[in-house]
């Protein structure tokens, strides 16, 4: 053999968290000194960049939230300030809104041990797990618990609480919509109880949304019959555009060349 | 007598580099300065006035000199001399790539130094941005492999930040130039192995498979240990993504496969996906080995996904089944779990099925779902790939190595050159492309 392999990095969640804790615990003294220094000098990088995240959340630009948060996470100095949650918590929720669980998982895994055991981090980790496993009823319950936590008067940052409340609300809406679309594809018929479990709303709300989307409901047997969620003009013939003409002309030119 | 005080030597260096008449002269001067240890000590020192020479130099205009100074400072053991990450990031954002290419070994030293500094301060995350700028700005275009690539991907993994590597991993490597970067054989292996690991962490299975395959099938006289590790991960990723493994390219070293067959991974692959009990037994029996090789995560994911492949097989035979029968076939007793599995497979597009309230499941062929824009995008992609392939073929066909082997092959036998070069055996007498593209 020519080369001994580098030690492969951890891949499972447990291995990642163990490695992250091992790395962070050994640096806590140095970082604690740094934290004290930065605390004495005023707001740190996380506080300074947080308003940009607030702006992106207000504009409902979740890819932008991710971009800003990832950049701050790479450039900011210090791992142990609680203010790091100003960046990581919105980052995780933004990934969940876009249904991208793996990078959300690693964002949480990069937290130091003290942050990982923070109630906010633990709830986000739980929300991530139940979302990844598509445990629908637990998703809604965990999201509600999260909102309850950040609504408490003693929550450590009220601006963050506002941002997280909005992000959690948007996440639940999008998750519910994706689930509704999936039910339309995956079920010929389902009971109202099943629909309530999947969608986390009472039957009246389900009926209202179902009738908007052309579902049928038999009140005797309490069976819903979904209609396939319509794709928006996917296979209909659209009029040709100038860009299509340019593309076709270019392709023919290449063939002739 | 030549000065021996490093600060005075630094004065001389500064005077020379700022008055040299060409960049080549600067590069030669810095490279050939002797003795080397005095040069490095001088480059890591302030000027004799106590001033920092970096304050007098412009990064875009004096890239080479700043590069030498930074690498010297990164190499000294004195912590006070080490540049800050802000300085390093600023350099990597603004350096002149053409100047830096005059000293590729120094660029490698810079990348290694940045990584080492980050690890020594227990903050590998801080190296990611500087290395990102370095790797994306140094080469003339992103298709070139450089020594910075493996250092960057390893750093992303050390920082538990696989998504940071994506902008680089998204550009396939098609060009090698040893004048551009002092590459070694291992750089290619390490980059594609660690790139595969990053993609697997993000569950981008198809891309991870491609990266591992490139590592596994890299030609060499003897297989590298890293290639065997990549082969193990490749097989597991294939099981997770498709439920079965795929044959390797025929130019893969056969010794690798022989070594793989002697490992418990081979037993795992053979038992997959139907014999779940045997899979659990292998996982339990060889846990220590799998843990030491950091493959437990992939093995567990493969094991968790085993029932879905058994379910998928049912769709080839049955038009409809009920949940209880499906549960028996995939060996899941809980109907709720079967329902959840079906829903997951429908959501990911693995099967097309519809569940009814009475528990019956009807399977169907998946309806085609594509937009005109998607078709146009695919066509455009194919055109670009064909052009690239044609260009690469022409470049290779006029290379000295290829021409000498082709002539030798023609002289010795008709169309056959060697066991490990049978890709060239398709050459027709009129010289049509080896991929069968007619002239």
XYZ file of C-alpha atoms in Angstrom:
696
model
C 0.000 0.000 0.000
C 1.289 3.439 -0.910
C -0.431 5.603 1.669
C -2.031 5.156 5.044
C -5.431 6.809 4.914
C -6.203 9.950 6.860
C -8.589 9.151 9.688
C -12.020 9.356 8.108
C -14.126 12.006 9.825
C -17.167 11.018 11.865
C -20.311 10.505 9.855
C -23.006 9.474 12.299
C -24.740 12.057 14.497
C -23.273 10.598 17.706
C -19.761 10.557 16.303
C -20.067 14.140 15.103
C -21.348 15.415 18.431
C -18.633 13.555 20.353
C -15.927 14.976 18.113
C -17.340 18.495 18.336
C -17.511 18.296 22.127
C -13.986 16.952 22.385
C -12.704 19.809 20.238
C -14.599 22.530 22.067
C -14.049 21.439 25.657
C -10.277 21.663 25.336
C -10.430 25.274 24.138
C -12.875 26.608 26.667
C -10.266 28.375 28.827
C -8.810 30.282 25.908
C -12.217 31.072 24.465
C -13.591 32.125 27.853
C -10.800 34.689 28.091
C -11.630 35.852 24.601
C -15.307 36.029 25.496
C -14.514 38.229 28.455
C -12.412 40.474 26.261
C -15.069 40.793 23.584
C -17.705 41.355 26.232
C -15.655 44.222 27.653
C -15.289 45.813 24.195
C -19.010 45.978 23.359
C -21.185 44.021 20.926
C -19.471 41.079 19.255
C -19.612 40.027 15.581
C -22.751 37.983 16.157
C -24.617 41.004 17.553
C -23.265 43.264 14.823
C -24.369 41.013 11.980
C -27.691 39.937 13.483
C -29.594 42.933 12.024
C -28.765 41.649 8.513
C -30.405 38.380 9.395
C -33.430 40.256 10.729
C -33.618 42.132 7.418
C -33.457 38.939 5.376
C -36.133 37.303 7.534
C -38.396 40.347 7.116
C -37.959 40.044 3.362
C -38.759 36.301 3.611
C -35.453 35.659 1.802
C -34.448 32.405 3.484
C -31.524 31.543 1.161
C -30.144 34.963 2.122
C -30.578 34.152 5.819
C -28.532 31.004 5.248
C -25.866 32.822 3.276
C -25.406 35.542 5.910
C -25.497 33.136 8.846
C -22.995 30.732 7.276
C -20.610 33.569 6.466
C -20.801 34.981 9.990
C -20.291 31.519 11.444
C -17.113 31.157 9.389
C -15.644 34.549 10.171
C -16.665 35.277 13.753
C -14.119 34.679 16.475
C -15.080 32.721 19.558
C -17.351 29.728 20.035
C -18.639 30.125 23.556
C -20.646 33.327 23.529
C -24.368 32.779 23.915
C -24.715 35.356 21.158
C -23.639 32.633 18.714
C -27.188 31.357 18.977
C -28.283 34.615 17.296
C -26.794 33.136 14.144
C -27.137 29.378 14.532
C -30.796 29.253 15.593
C -32.085 31.236 12.549
C -29.706 29.245 10.349
C -31.167 25.918 11.462
C -34.751 27.100 10.998
C -33.970 28.576 7.569
C -32.551 25.225 6.468
C -35.673 23.483 7.779
C -37.888 25.915 5.861
C -36.052 24.910 2.693
C -36.262 21.240 3.745
C -32.479 20.819 3.923
C -31.875 18.757 7.042
C -28.221 17.649 6.692
C -26.589 21.124 6.769
C -28.944 22.074 9.634
C -27.704 19.034 11.550
C -24.072 20.053 11.127
C -24.808 23.646 12.091
C -26.068 22.322 15.430
C -23.175 19.852 15.710
C -20.708 22.754 15.530
C -22.081 24.267 18.721
C -19.970 23.995 21.840
C -21.120 21.689 24.631
C -22.504 24.579 26.681
C -24.618 25.736 23.739
C -25.679 22.245 22.759
C -27.329 21.771 26.146
C -29.131 25.130 25.983
C -32.912 24.529 25.942
C -33.198 26.367 22.605
C -30.553 24.152 20.958
C -32.076 21.005 22.375
C -35.510 21.910 21.030
C -34.060 22.745 17.623
C -32.280 19.376 17.584
C -35.534 17.625 18.473
C -37.412 19.561 15.784
C -34.737 18.612 13.267
C -34.957 14.921 14.168
C -38.743 14.667 14.046
C -38.821 16.622 10.764
C -36.181 14.365 9.186
C -38.097 11.283 10.338
C -41.392 12.822 9.168
C -43.016 12.248 12.534
C -45.790 14.679 11.672
C -47.627 14.999 14.955
C -44.369 15.513 16.859
C -43.257 18.214 14.396
C -46.241 20.371 15.250
C -45.949 19.643 18.984
C -42.230 20.454 19.058
C -42.728 23.654 17.075
C -45.405 24.726 19.550
C -43.050 24.017 22.459
C -40.357 26.040 20.708
C -42.657 29.031 20.302
C -43.646 28.703 23.937
C -40.001 28.743 25.020
C -39.027 31.811 23.002
C -42.192 33.676 24.067
C -41.248 33.526 27.719
C -40.398 36.953 29.208
C -37.048 35.642 30.470
C -35.801 34.576 27.032
C -32.264 35.875 26.653
C -32.827 38.034 23.539
C -36.204 39.485 22.568
C -35.139 40.375 19.010
C -34.048 36.806 18.459
C -37.347 35.634 19.925
C -39.257 37.681 17.316
C -37.140 36.350 14.476
C -37.434 32.755 15.626
C -41.194 33.064 16.091
C -41.562 34.196 12.494
C -39.211 31.497 11.190
C -40.993 28.775 13.154
C -44.371 29.934 11.872
C -43.125 29.929 8.269
C -41.534 26.516 8.750
C -44.792 25.016 10.036
C -46.758 26.560 7.137
C -44.353 25.191 4.558
C -44.140 21.799 6.235
C -47.915 21.594 6.318
C -48.175 22.585 2.664
C -45.573 20.000 1.625
C -47.450 17.380 3.640
C -50.735 18.372 2.006
C -49.183 18.009 -1.449
C -47.756 14.636 -0.461
C -51.124 13.417 0.810
C -52.668 14.461 -2.509
C -50.163 12.276 -4.330
C -49.926 9.394 -1.924
C -53.538 8.760 -0.883
C -56.642 7.719 -2.808
C -58.594 8.083 0.390
C -57.792 8.651 4.040
C -59.706 9.095 7.258
C -60.218 12.509 8.827
C -58.290 11.290 11.889
C -55.293 10.455 9.719
C -55.486 13.846 8.005
C -55.602 15.604 11.394
C -52.528 13.671 12.466
C -50.618 14.530 9.291
C -51.612 18.189 9.144
C -51.854 19.083 12.817
C -55.027 21.189 12.406
C -58.665 20.533 13.339
C -61.104 18.952 10.906
C -62.859 22.237 10.072
C -59.608 23.714 8.780
C -58.860 20.567 6.810
C -62.289 20.595 5.225
C -61.931 24.229 4.200
C -58.542 23.646 2.590
C -59.625 20.333 1.084
C -62.632 21.806 -0.658
C -60.454 24.625 -2.069
C -58.279 21.946 -3.665
C -61.057 19.808 -5.044
C -60.952 17.032 -2.439
C -64.147 15.128 -1.700
C -65.464 14.326 1.761
C -67.923 11.700 2.875
C -69.229 12.869 6.239
C -70.817 9.480 7.016
C -67.655 7.495 6.841
C -65.435 10.545 7.559
C -63.283 9.677 4.553
C -61.455 12.271 2.503
C -60.639 11.650 -1.144
C -57.729 13.787 -2.260
C -57.393 15.110 -5.725
C -53.879 15.059 -7.171
C -52.211 18.410 -6.446
C -52.209 20.258 -9.755
C -48.826 21.026 -11.216
C -48.709 24.590 -12.530
C -48.582 24.506 -16.334
C -45.894 21.874 -16.429
C -46.951 19.996 -19.474
C -49.100 22.557 -21.216
C -47.808 24.061 -24.373
C -46.523 27.556 -23.823
C -45.926 29.987 -26.590
C -42.368 30.028 -27.828
C -40.122 32.771 -26.482
C -37.161 34.631 -27.902
C -34.833 32.739 -25.590
C -36.153 29.417 -26.893
C -35.609 30.643 -30.466
C -32.053 31.670 -29.603
C -31.416 28.311 -27.990
C -32.726 26.362 -30.988
C -30.788 28.532 -33.461
C -27.620 28.109 -31.413
C -28.066 24.347 -31.243
C -28.564 24.069 -34.995
C -25.492 26.219 -35.550
C -23.398 23.874 -33.403
C -24.664 20.843 -35.277
C -23.715 22.441 -38.567
C -20.248 23.391 -37.297
C 30.473 40.745 4.158
C 26.845 39.727 3.745
C 24.567 40.774 6.611
C 23.528 37.994 8.996
C 21.014 39.981 11.013
C 17.553 38.902 9.746
C 16.183 42.453 9.959
C 18.991 43.778 7.788
C 18.474 40.917 5.334
C 14.793 41.877 5.245
C 15.790 45.433 4.380
C 17.799 44.050 1.457
C 14.925 41.859 0.331
C 12.486 44.755 0.405
C 14.861 46.956 -1.524
C 15.414 44.265 -4.170
C 11.764 43.335 -4.698
C 10.568 46.913 -4.951
C 13.231 47.863 -7.485
C 13.331 44.673 -9.594
C 12.517 45.201 -13.246
C 10.247 42.167 -13.662
C 8.172 39.717 -11.690
C 10.322 36.840 -12.951
C 13.342 38.599 -11.447
C 11.531 38.912 -8.114
C 10.490 35.246 -8.216
C 14.043 34.101 -9.022
C 15.555 36.343 -6.384
C 13.248 35.104 -3.622
C 13.559 31.487 -4.657
C 17.322 31.427 -4.963
C 18.260 33.447 -1.898
C 20.793 31.592 0.223
C 21.181 30.428 2.913
C 17.538 29.318 3.055
C 17.211 29.400 6.830
C 18.452 32.994 6.947
C 15.986 33.863 4.180
C 13.088 32.393 6.144
C 14.189 34.061 9.362
C 14.486 37.389 7.523
C 11.092 37.070 5.860
C 9.503 36.433 9.258
C 11.221 39.506 10.756
C 10.375 43.198 10.839
C 12.611 45.709 9.101
C 15.670 47.048 10.907
C 13.562 50.107 11.806
C 11.105 47.831 13.600
C 8.416 48.457 10.971
C 6.323 45.617 9.571
C 7.263 45.220 5.872
C 3.672 44.178 5.085
C 2.591 47.759 5.790
C 4.829 48.970 2.966
C 3.730 46.369 0.414
C 0.581 46.174 -1.678
C -0.933 42.700 -1.897
C -2.066 42.906 -5.554
C 1.193 44.504 -6.729
C 3.651 42.632 -4.495
C 1.821 39.298 -4.247
C 4.977 37.211 -4.467
C 6.798 39.033 -1.696
C 3.780 39.070 0.603
C 3.302 35.354 -0.117
C 6.878 34.605 0.924
C 6.542 36.728 4.077
C 3.253 35.137 5.155
C 4.499 31.596 4.597
C 7.681 32.337 6.519
C 5.677 33.734 9.414
C 3.358 30.741 9.393
C 6.334 28.400 9.551
C 8.079 29.955 12.573
C 7.300 28.473 15.947
C 7.066 31.835 17.624
C 3.326 32.420 18.058
C 3.678 36.202 17.954
C 4.981 36.107 14.407
C 1.971 34.195 13.059
C -0.289 36.351 10.897
C -3.909 36.812 11.919
C -6.724 35.169 10.011
C -7.876 38.608 8.987
C -4.512 39.210 7.295
C -4.567 35.798 5.667
C -8.124 36.212 4.437
C -7.330 39.653 3.075
C -4.375 38.235 1.162
C -6.395 35.362 -0.256
C -9.157 37.752 -1.371
C -6.890 40.229 -3.128
C -3.703 38.508 -4.304
C -2.735 38.544 -7.979
C -3.117 34.929 -9.191
C -0.670 35.350 -12.073
C 2.079 36.421 -9.723
C 1.291 33.651 -7.272
C 1.548 31.072 -10.074
C 5.226 31.941 -10.381
C 5.743 30.203 -7.053
C 3.342 27.246 -6.783
C 5.286 25.549 -3.975
C 4.921 28.649 -1.849
C 1.168 28.675 -2.451
C 1.035 25.094 -1.193
C 3.003 26.131 1.890
C 0.546 28.968 2.495
C -2.464 26.647 2.311
C -0.834 24.136 4.644
C 0.198 26.913 7.008
C -3.341 28.320 7.181
C -4.733 24.882 7.956
C -2.093 24.199 10.585
C -2.669 27.545 12.281
C -6.413 26.948 12.472
C -5.978 23.484 13.945
C -3.424 24.709 16.482
C -5.880 27.372 17.709
C -8.642 24.736 17.928
C -10.719 26.624 15.402
C -10.533 24.915 11.989
C -13.554 26.953 10.900
C -11.423 30.073 10.625
C -9.316 28.529 7.850
C -12.265 27.830 5.578
C -12.803 31.291 4.091
C -9.133 32.050 3.378
C -8.689 28.633 1.792
C -11.921 29.075 -0.165
C -10.634 32.304 -1.722
C -7.251 30.756 -2.363
C -8.617 27.668 -4.095
C -11.172 29.562 -6.207
C -8.868 32.391 -7.272
C -5.518 30.686 -7.796
C -6.133 28.457 -10.838
C -7.077 29.931 -14.257
C -10.398 28.103 -14.051
C -12.148 25.817 -11.560
C -11.530 22.656 -13.609
C -7.879 22.581 -12.529
C -6.846 20.430 -9.581
C -4.352 22.132 -7.263
C -2.643 21.211 -4.009
C -5.052 23.605 -2.271
C -8.077 21.416 -3.109
C -7.401 18.531 -0.698
C -6.276 20.915 2.041
C -9.533 22.846 1.670
C -11.805 19.795 1.774
C -9.958 18.279 4.731
C -10.332 21.592 6.578
C -14.082 21.683 5.879
C -14.395 18.207 7.355
C -12.260 19.059 10.387
C -14.554 22.036 10.987
C -17.672 19.846 10.585
C -18.741 22.169 7.771
C -19.321 20.022 4.675
C -21.599 22.564 3.012
C -18.711 25.056 2.844
C -16.977 22.709 0.408
C -19.916 22.587 -2.027
C -18.986 25.602 -4.201
C -15.663 23.914 -4.971
C -16.967 20.352 -5.215
C -19.594 21.457 -7.732
C -16.841 22.049 -10.317
C -15.634 18.730 -11.731
C -11.881 18.369 -12.157
C -10.852 17.858 -15.772
C -7.450 19.565 -15.948
C -4.085 18.841 -14.412
C -1.041 21.078 -14.834
C 2.014 20.317 -12.749
C 3.460 23.716 -13.682
C 0.465 25.355 -12.042
C 0.651 23.340 -8.833
C 3.212 20.928 -7.369
C 0.676 18.118 -7.340
C 1.331 14.602 -6.192
C -0.648 11.429 -6.863
C -2.118 11.564 -3.373
C -3.609 15.028 -3.858
C -6.093 13.611 -6.343
C -6.939 10.702 -4.042
C -7.334 12.817 -0.917
C -9.405 15.497 -2.659
C -11.875 13.056 -4.166
C -12.043 10.928 -1.026
C -12.695 13.853 1.325
C -15.004 15.434 -1.241
C -16.979 12.198 -1.311
C -17.163 12.188 2.477
C -18.456 15.787 2.533
C -21.123 14.957 -0.058
C -22.129 11.807 1.818
C -22.501 13.861 5.002
C -24.949 16.063 3.072
C -26.717 12.947 1.751
C -25.930 13.901 -1.834
C -25.503 10.272 -2.699
C -25.102 10.416 -6.475
C -22.339 13.012 -6.249
C -20.647 11.209 -3.346
C -20.675 8.003 -5.398
C -18.984 9.807 -8.290
C -16.257 11.243 -6.093
C -15.523 7.926 -4.401
C -15.439 6.189 -7.772
C -12.877 8.679 -9.076
C -10.691 7.974 -6.045
C -11.113 4.211 -6.316
C -10.421 4.043 -10.028
C -7.417 6.397 -10.127
C -4.760 4.442 -11.995
C -1.635 3.383 -10.145
C 0.904 0.589 -10.055
C -0.351 -0.565 -6.643
C -3.591 0.380 -4.898
C -3.392 2.956 -2.126
C -4.866 2.342 1.332
C -7.043 5.401 0.791
C -8.535 3.782 -2.317
C -9.632 0.779 -0.257
C -11.297 3.112 2.265
C -12.969 4.930 -0.621
C -14.158 1.605 -2.044
C -15.798 0.666 1.262
C -17.621 3.994 1.381
C -18.523 3.765 -2.307
C -20.221 0.409 -1.821
C -22.142 1.653 1.220
C -23.262 4.825 -0.561
C -24.502 2.719 -3.486
C -26.494 0.506 -1.113
C -28.044 3.562 0.539
C -28.898 5.303 -2.742
C -29.895 2.376 -4.956
C -30.133 -0.746 -2.821
C -27.390 -2.473 -4.791
C -23.803 -1.981 -5.832
C -22.612 -1.210 -9.353
C -19.602 -2.669 -11.176
C -16.447 -0.580 -11.050
C -14.790 0.888 -14.154
C -12.663 -1.746 -15.866
C -9.474 0.253 -15.342
C -9.777 -0.089 -11.558
C -6.883 -1.986 -10.011
C -8.074 -5.582 -9.536
C -6.046 -5.953 -6.340
C -8.408 -3.481 -4.702
C -11.401 -5.711 -5.288
C -9.495 -8.696 -3.964
C -8.663 -6.785 -0.771
C -12.274 -5.627 -0.469
C -13.589 -9.183 -0.692
C -11.555 -10.102 2.361
C -13.363 -7.474 4.476
C -16.692 -7.808 6.336
C -18.041 -5.042 4.065
C -18.179 -7.584 1.272
C -20.307 -9.887 3.443
C -22.569 -6.935 4.242
C -22.992 -6.128 0.557
C -23.788 -9.760 -0.278
C -26.467 -10.014 2.430
C -28.087 -6.716 1.384
C -31.012 -5.970 1.361
C -33.140 -9.001 2.135
C -31.271 -10.755 4.901
C -31.760 -8.092 7.576
C -30.861 -10.487 10.410
C -27.517 -11.272 8.812
C -26.892 -7.552 8.269
C -27.529 -6.816 11.951
C -25.276 -9.698 12.950
C -22.406 -8.429 10.796
C -22.855 -4.919 12.171
C -22.825 -6.188 15.736
C -19.940 -8.650 15.294
C -17.621 -6.205 13.503
C -18.697 -3.060 15.347
C -15.204 -2.259 16.592
C -13.734 -2.416 13.122
C -16.534 -0.335 11.607
C -16.215 2.224 14.396
C -12.461 2.552 13.972
C -12.999 3.081 10.229
C -15.786 5.610 10.915
C -18.309 3.767 8.759
C -20.936 2.979 11.386
C -23.093 5.916 10.282
C -23.204 4.755 6.662
C -23.805 1.143 7.693
C -26.700 2.129 9.936
C -28.250 4.220 7.179
C -27.905 1.311 4.763
C -29.504 -1.012 7.305
C -32.373 1.412 7.972
C -33.078 1.656 4.266
C -32.957 -2.090 3.578
C -36.759 -2.575 3.845
C -37.431 0.026 1.143
C -35.584 -1.993 -1.479
C -37.563 -5.072 -0.569
C -40.716 -2.979 -0.922
C -39.586 -1.577 -4.234
C -39.153 -5.090 -5.559
C -42.819 -5.776 -4.782
C -43.901 -3.032 -7.179
C -42.429 -5.032 -10.066
C -44.707 -7.975 -9.291
C -47.923 -6.617 -7.794
C -50.442 -4.022 -8.903
C -51.898 -3.731 -5.441
C -51.381 -5.142 -1.967
C -52.609 -4.314 1.469
C -50.493 -2.862 4.234
C -50.398 -6.104 6.224
C -49.070 -8.096 3.242
C -46.486 -5.434 2.511
C -45.442 -5.536 6.169
C -44.961 -9.311 5.970
C -42.901 -9.034 2.789
C -40.564 -6.340 4.172
C -40.627 -7.815 7.693
C -42.130 -4.805 9.454
C -44.894 -5.788 11.856
C -46.220 -2.300 12.663
C -48.678 -1.057 10.033
C -47.969 2.551 10.969
C -44.305 1.989 10.154
C -45.197 0.450 6.802
C -47.403 3.440 6.030
C -44.602 5.828 6.995
C -42.152 3.911 4.791
C -44.536 4.047 1.829
C -45.075 7.755 2.325
C -41.341 8.366 2.501
C -40.717 6.382 -0.683
C -43.510 8.204 -2.507
C -42.148 11.555 -1.346
C -38.624 10.766 -2.525
C -39.898 9.412 -5.838
C -38.651 5.849 -5.278
C -42.105 4.449 -6.047
C -45.413 5.672 -7.361
C -48.280 4.383 -5.267
C -51.581 5.389 -3.713
C -52.818 4.298 -0.297
C -56.512 3.905 0.433
C -58.351 4.316 3.712
C -59.044 0.575 3.845
C -55.303 -0.144 3.898
C -54.878 -1.218 0.272
C -51.979 0.164 -1.755
C -52.057 0.473 -5.536
C -48.769 0.707 -7.404
C -48.385 2.503 -10.702
C -45.741 3.761 -13.083
C -44.468 7.190 -12.105
C -45.939 9.914 -14.312
C -43.332 11.909 -16.236
C -42.865 15.296 -14.587
C -40.741 17.761 -16.405
C -41.043 21.268 -17.718
C -39.882 22.648 -21.034
C -37.263 24.657 -19.150
C -35.895 21.423 -17.647
C -35.664 19.788 -21.079
C -33.867 22.858 -22.465
C -31.494 22.794 -19.486
C -30.679 19.126 -20.037
C -30.089 19.708 -23.761
C -27.807 22.651 -23.011
C -25.896 20.536 -20.501
C -25.462 17.722 -22.983
C -24.179 20.133 -25.621
C -21.666 21.619 -23.200
C -20.494 18.191 -22.076
C -20.109 17.021 -25.690
C -18.029 20.077 -26.510
C -15.863 19.540 -23.463
C -15.407 15.861 -24.290
C -14.458 16.696 -27.862
C -11.946 19.269 -26.642
C -10.425 16.853 -24.110
C -10.211 14.134 -26.736
C -8.386 16.416 -29.151
C -6.018 17.631 -26.429
C -5.201 14.081 -25.449
C -4.858 12.880 -29.033
C -2.113 15.416 -29.721
C -0.213 14.802 -26.471
C 3.247 13.302 -26.774
C 2.521 10.373 -24.428
C -0.559 9.299 -26.295
C 1.023 9.543 -29.741
C 4.075 7.502 -28.740
C 1.873 4.782 -27.195
C -0.449 4.764 -30.196
C 2.455 4.353 -32.616
C 4.014 1.682 -30.428
C 0.704 -0.167 -30.282
C 0.305 -0.032 -34.015
C 3.826 -1.377 -34.508
C 3.508 -4.241 -31.998
C -0.018 -5.547 -32.541
C -3.147 -4.292 -34.204
C -5.171 -2.255 -31.749
C -3.890 -3.825 -28.467
C -1.415 -2.015 -26.244
C -1.680 -3.376 -22.687
C -4.049 -4.793 -20.119
C -4.380 -1.526 -18.282
C -4.666 0.533 -21.420
C -7.473 -1.271 -23.158
C -9.345 2.013 -23.356
C -7.023 2.782 -26.247
C -7.711 -0.472 -28.011
C -10.642 1.043 -29.840
C -8.435 3.126 -32.099
C -9.482 2.607 -35.680
C -6.813 2.846 -38.409
C -8.102 6.214 -39.646
C -7.670 7.669 -36.128
C -11.273 8.217 -35.115
C -11.801 9.166 -31.456
C -11.460 6.524 -28.803
C -14.973 7.288 -27.633
C -16.261 6.427 -31.032
C -16.842 10.019 -32.093
C -16.346 10.176 -35.796
C -14.192 12.931 -37.278
